[in-house]
Tab-separated table of C-alpha atoms in Angstrom:
chain	number	residue	atom	x	y	z
A	255	UNK	CA	10.256	-6.797	-15.984
A	256	UNK	CA	7.183	-4.678	-16.722
A	257	UNK	CA	6.027	-4.646	-13.118
A	258	UNK	CA	2.438	-5.094	-12.004
A	259	UNK	CA	0.074	-4.053	-14.791
A	260	UNK	CA	-3.411	-2.726	-14.121
A	261	UNK	CA	-6.127	-1.791	-16.550
A	262	UNK	CA	-7.854	0.446	-17.140
A	263	UNK	CA	-5.945	3.299	-15.512
A	264	UNK	CA	-9.081	5.396	-15.323
A	265	UNK	CA	-12.711	4.323	-15.364
A	266	UNK	CA	-15.762	6.544	-15.262
A	267	UNK	CA	-19.115	4.834	-15.068
A	268	UNK	CA	-22.656	5.456	-13.982
A	269	UNK	CA	-24.264	4.143	-10.846
A	270	UNK	CA	-25.664	0.666	-11.328
A	271	UNK	CA	-23.213	-0.375	-14.014
A	272	UNK	CA	-20.851	-3.310	-13.716
A	273	UNK	CA	-17.179	-2.457	-13.401
A	274	UNK	CA	-14.287	-4.869	-13.947
A	275	UNK	CA	-10.745	-4.002	-12.942
A	276	UNK	CA	-7.858	-6.115	-14.186
A	277	UNK	CA	-4.439	-6.963	-12.852
A	278	UNK	CA	-1.460	-8.829	-14.240
A	279	UNK	CA	1.051	-9.629	-11.472
A	280	UNK	CA	4.783	-9.871	-11.927
A	281	UNK	CA	5.730	-13.201	-13.451
A	282	UNK	CA	6.778	-15.731	-10.831
A	283	UNK	CA	4.985	-14.008	-7.968
A	284	UNK	CA	2.522	-16.273	-6.233
A	285	UNK	CA	0.644	-13.846	-3.986
A	286	UNK	CA	-1.684	-11.125	-5.202
A	287	UNK	CA	-3.408	-8.377	-3.231
A	288	UNK	CA	-6.206	-5.937	-4.027
A	289	UNK	CA	-6.284	-2.631	-2.105
A	290	UNK	CA	-8.624	0.359	-2.180
A	291	UNK	CA	-7.463	3.887	-1.406
A	292	UNK	CA	-9.821	6.715	-0.438
A	293	UNK	CA	-9.337	10.010	1.322
A	294	UNK	CA	-11.627	8.969	4.151
A	295	UNK	CA	-10.367	5.435	4.808
A	296	UNK	CA	-6.829	5.455	3.449
A	297	UNK	CA	-5.400	2.211	2.066
A	298	UNK	CA	-7.477	-0.872	2.805
A	299	UNK	CA	-6.742	-4.468	1.888
A	300	UNK	CA	-9.763	-5.967	0.145
A	301	UNK	CA	-8.633	-9.512	-0.630
A	302	UNK	CA	-5.516	-11.519	-1.257
A	303	UNK	CA	-4.671	-14.721	-3.102
A	304	UNK	CA	-1.911	-17.276	-2.613
A	305	UNK	CA	-1.271	-19.547	-5.599
A	306	UNK	CA	-4.512	-18.325	-7.202
A	307	UNK	CA	-6.603	-19.274	-4.151
A	308	UNK	CA	-8.434	-16.556	-2.189
A	309	UNK	CA	-7.084	-16.638	1.368
A	310	UNK	CA	-8.762	-13.721	3.095
A	311	UNK	CA	-11.607	-11.649	1.678
A	312	UNK	CA	-12.681	-10.087	4.953
A	313	UNK	CA	-11.876	-6.652	3.578
A	314	UNK	CA	-14.342	-6.921	0.719
A	315	UNK	CA	-16.955	-4.329	1.619
A	316	UNK	CA	-20.112	-5.936	0.288
A	317	UNK	CA	-21.457	-8.737	-1.842
A	318	UNK	CA	-21.367	-6.333	-4.742
A	319	UNK	CA	-17.609	-6.865	-4.799
A	320	UNK	CA	-16.063	-10.061	-6.116
A	321	UNK	CA	-12.542	-11.056	-7.118
A	322	UNK	CA	-11.160	-13.928	-9.125
A	323	UNK	CA	-7.773	-15.243	-10.065
A	324	UNK	CA	-8.263	-17.866	-12.792
A	325	UNK	CA	-4.531	-18.308	-13.333
A	326	UNK	CA	-1.183	-17.097	-12.029
A	327	UNK	CA	-0.993	-14.219	-14.468
A	328	UNK	CA	-4.399	-12.597	-14.202
A	329	UNK	CA	-6.882	-11.348	-11.624
A	330	UNK	CA	-10.084	-9.334	-11.758
A	331	UNK	CA	-11.996	-7.257	-9.248
A	332	UNK	CA	-15.626	-6.790	-10.168
A	333	UNK	CA	-18.208	-4.418	-8.730
A	334	UNK	CA	-21.819	-5.091	-9.635
A	335	UNK	CA	-23.781	-2.894	-9.327
A	336	UNK	CA	-21.470	0.048	-8.771
A	337	UNK	CA	-22.331	2.949	-6.458
A	338	UNK	CA	-20.870	6.462	-6.083
A	339	UNK	CA	-19.273	5.498	-2.754
A	340	UNK	CA	-17.152	2.939	-4.622
A	341	UNK	CA	-15.219	5.805	-6.209
A	342	UNK	CA	-11.589	5.292	-5.215
A	343	UNK	CA	-8.209	4.252	-6.501
A	344	UNK	CA	-7.854	0.482	-6.608
A	345	UNK	CA	-4.364	-0.987	-6.384
A	346	UNK	CA	-3.158	-4.444	-7.171
A	347	UNK	CA	0.092	-5.722	-5.653
A	348	UNK	CA	2.019	-8.947	-6.069
A	349	UNK	CA	4.644	-10.659	-3.939
A	350	UNK	CA	7.166	-13.404	-4.721
A	351	UNK	CA	6.786	-16.053	-2.036
A	352	UNK	CA	7.434	-15.340	1.623
A	353	UNK	CA	5.685	-12.895	3.935
A	354	UNK	CA	9.075	-11.255	4.297
A	355	UNK	CA	9.132	-10.461	0.617
A	356	UNK	CA	8.210	-7.089	-0.726
A	357	UNK	CA	4.791	-6.353	-2.165
A	358	UNK	CA	5.113	-4.630	-5.533
A	359	UNK	CA	2.285	-2.266	-6.367
A	360	UNK	CA	0.731	-1.478	-9.704
A	361	UNK	CA	-0.065	2.102	-10.783
A	362	UNK	CA	-3.697	1.789	-9.737
A	363	UNK	CA	-7.085	2.252	-11.388
A	364	UNK	CA	-8.922	5.446	-10.577
A	365	UNK	CA	-12.634	4.626	-10.520
A	366	UNK	CA	-15.301	7.305	-10.605
A	367	UNK	CA	-18.935	6.262	-10.263
A	368	UNK	CA	-21.371	9.034	-11.135
B	69	UNK	CA	-5.451	-6.612	15.670
B	70	UNK	CA	-2.563	-4.695	14.237
B	71	UNK	CA	-2.735	-0.962	13.593
B	72	UNK	CA	-0.492	1.860	12.440
B	73	UNK	CA	-0.653	5.539	13.341
B	74	UNK	CA	1.084	8.296	11.461
B	75	UNK	CA	0.429	11.340	13.638
B	76	UNK	CA	1.402	13.942	11.047
B	77	UNK	CA	-0.958	14.296	8.099
B	78	UNK	CA	1.085	17.061	6.450
B	79	UNK	CA	4.702	18.113	6.890
B	80	UNK	CA	6.517	20.945	5.122
B	81	UNK	CA	10.296	21.196	5.177
B	82	UNK	CA	12.798	23.321	3.332
B	83	UNK	CA	15.013	21.729	0.732
B	84	UNK	CA	18.249	20.637	2.359
B	85	UNK	CA	16.714	20.352	5.801
B	86	UNK	CA	16.505	17.111	7.721
B	87	UNK	CA	13.303	15.086	7.874
B	88	UNK	CA	11.677	12.739	10.346
B	89	UNK	CA	8.304	11.115	9.719
B	90	UNK	CA	6.703	9.406	12.669
B	91	UNK	CA	5.121	5.983	12.737
B	92	UNK	CA	3.688	4.132	15.724
B	93	UNK	CA	2.346	0.622	15.481
B	94	UNK	CA	0.304	-1.725	17.586
B	95	UNK	CA	0.979	-5.419	17.324
B	96	UNK	CA	1.213	-8.225	19.841
B	97	UNK	CA	4.432	-9.793	18.593
B	98	UNK	CA	7.495	-8.609	16.730
B	99	UNK	CA	6.191	-7.086	13.521
B	100	UNK	CA	7.374	-6.718	9.995
B	101	UNK	CA	7.605	-2.965	9.305
B	102	UNK	CA	7.684	-1.120	6.009
B	103	UNK	CA	7.844	2.369	4.612
B	104	UNK	CA	6.382	3.057	1.173
B	105	UNK	CA	6.351	6.260	-0.872
B	106	UNK	CA	3.626	7.294	-3.300
B	107	UNK	CA	4.187	10.038	-5.845
B	108	UNK	CA	1.112	11.745	-7.319
B	109	UNK	CA	-0.779	9.458	-9.661
B	110	UNK	CA	1.578	6.561	-8.990
B	111	UNK	CA	1.527	3.299	-7.120
B	112	UNK	CA	3.458	2.659	-3.926
B	113	UNK	CA	7.193	2.066	-3.966
B	114	UNK	CA	9.015	0.357	-1.122
B	115	UNK	CA	11.616	2.551	0.603
B	116	UNK	CA	12.784	0.084	3.246
B	117	UNK	CA	11.692	-2.739	5.503
B	118	UNK	CA	12.554	-4.227	8.881
B	119	UNK	CA	12.195	-7.862	9.838
B	120	UNK	CA	14.917	-8.541	12.381
B	121	UNK	CA	18.515	-7.768	13.272
B	122	UNK	CA	19.956	-4.274	13.221
B	123	UNK	CA	17.271	-1.850	14.309
B	124	UNK	CA	18.582	0.882	11.997
B	125	UNK	CA	17.556	0.077	8.463
B	126	UNK	CA	18.896	1.747	5.340
B	127	UNK	CA	16.676	2.174	2.311
B	128	UNK	CA	16.657	3.685	-1.129
B	129	UNK	CA	16.961	7.382	-1.942
B	130	UNK	CA	18.993	8.074	1.200
B	131	UNK	CA	16.223	7.186	3.656
B	132	UNK	CA	16.682	5.267	6.892
B	133	UNK	CA	14.381	4.146	9.680
B	134	UNK	CA	14.919	3.017	13.237
B	135	UNK	CA	12.863	0.337	14.973
B	136	UNK	CA	12.346	1.106	18.642
B	137	UNK	CA	10.499	-1.717	20.327
B	138	UNK	CA	10.112	0.120	23.650
B	139	UNK	CA	8.320	2.963	21.894
B	140	UNK	CA	6.497	0.853	19.282
B	141	UNK	CA	7.881	3.213	16.684
B	142	UNK	CA	9.479	3.002	13.280
B	143	UNK	CA	10.313	6.587	12.310
B	144	UNK	CA	11.636	7.452	8.863
B	145	UNK	CA	14.525	9.889	8.505
B	146	UNK	CA	16.538	11.625	5.852
B	147	UNK	CA	19.413	14.004	6.619
B	148	UNK	CA	18.865	16.338	3.660
B	149	UNK	CA	15.588	16.540	1.755
B	150	UNK	CA	15.453	17.104	-1.995
B	151	UNK	CA	12.534	18.687	-3.860
B	152	UNK	CA	11.910	15.325	-5.539
B	153	UNK	CA	11.100	13.800	-2.150
B	154	UNK	CA	7.743	15.598	-2.119
B	155	UNK	CA	5.217	12.760	-1.992
B	156	UNK	CA	3.015	10.819	0.392
B	157	UNK	CA	4.672	8.376	2.743
B	158	UNK	CA	3.020	5.324	4.236
B	159	UNK	CA	4.134	3.194	7.138
B	160	UNK	CA	2.839	-0.378	7.228
B	161	UNK	CA	2.950	-3.324	9.603
B	162	UNK	CA	2.616	-7.006	8.791
B	163	UNK	CA	2.298	-10.076	10.946
B	164	UNK	CA	5.220	-12.478	11.049
B	165	UNK	CA	3.152	-15.490	10.207
B	166	UNK	CA	0.729	-13.789	7.916
B	167	UNK	CA	0.514	-11.962	4.691
B	168	UNK	CA	-1.557	-8.874	5.153
B	169	UNK	CA	-0.179	-5.376	5.528
B	170	UNK	CA	-1.977	-2.730	7.544
B	171	UNK	CA	-1.171	0.788	6.410
B	172	UNK	CA	-1.113	4.033	8.318
B	173	UNK	CA	-3.054	7.016	7.060
B	174	UNK	CA	-0.025	8.504	5.345
B	175	UNK	CA	1.993	11.701	5.716
B	176	UNK	CA	2.071	14.150	2.849
B	177	UNK	CA	5.481	15.794	2.554
B	178	UNK	CA	5.882	19.154	0.884
B	179	UNK	CA	9.329	20.603	0.184
B	180	UNK	CA	9.907	24.357	0.072
B	181	UNK	CA	12.623	25.686	-2.233
C-alpha cells in the first residue's frame, strides 16, 4: 500500500491567493483527518470526515478555510484568500474504521504564504 | 475537554543510554493513549497505543510505555537509545466514544554519539 498521499509537498504562494491541498487516503479507510502543525500551536485537528461526511469542523480557523471529500479516495483543503499566518505544515491522516484504530499520517504539505 | 502535556520540550541523551519521555493527560474517562514519532520532514508514525488491559504497552523500535491512571501519565521509555531515534515525539489522547486526537506539544530528542 502506498500510504496516505498528499500533494503538493511544498507550496509557496503570495498573500491573497487561493491554495488547494490534496489528500488521497489509504484505500478502505473510512475516516479522514486534516491537521495543521506550527511552532506556536503544535498539531491541531482542523476537520475530520467519516464516510465522506464532515463530522466536526470546529478546528477550522476561519471561513477562509474549507474542506471537501467528494468521494472515499480524495479530499481537499482550500484556503481562500491565503494569509502569511496560514504558513504551516498541513497533514492528512486516514483511519480504517473504529476509534481504536490507528490514524495513518501522510508526509504533509509545507505551505508558505508570502 | 481533553488535553495533553509533554513537560520536556528538548531532551538530549547519549547513545546507549536509557530514555524516558513524559506525558500527562487530562480526560474525564479512561482515554485512548498514543505515542507518535516524527522524523524531520516526515509525517507521524505510530509507536504504540493503549486502549485497555495490560498497562505496560510494547511498541515498535524497542519502545514501551506505561499507563498510570493514578498519575494521569503515559510515559514512553526505551532502555538503550540509538542515534536513529533522534526525532520529535508526540503523545496524544483520544476519547473512547469519539474520533479526535489531541496532541501534546512534542518532545524533541537529540542523541549524542
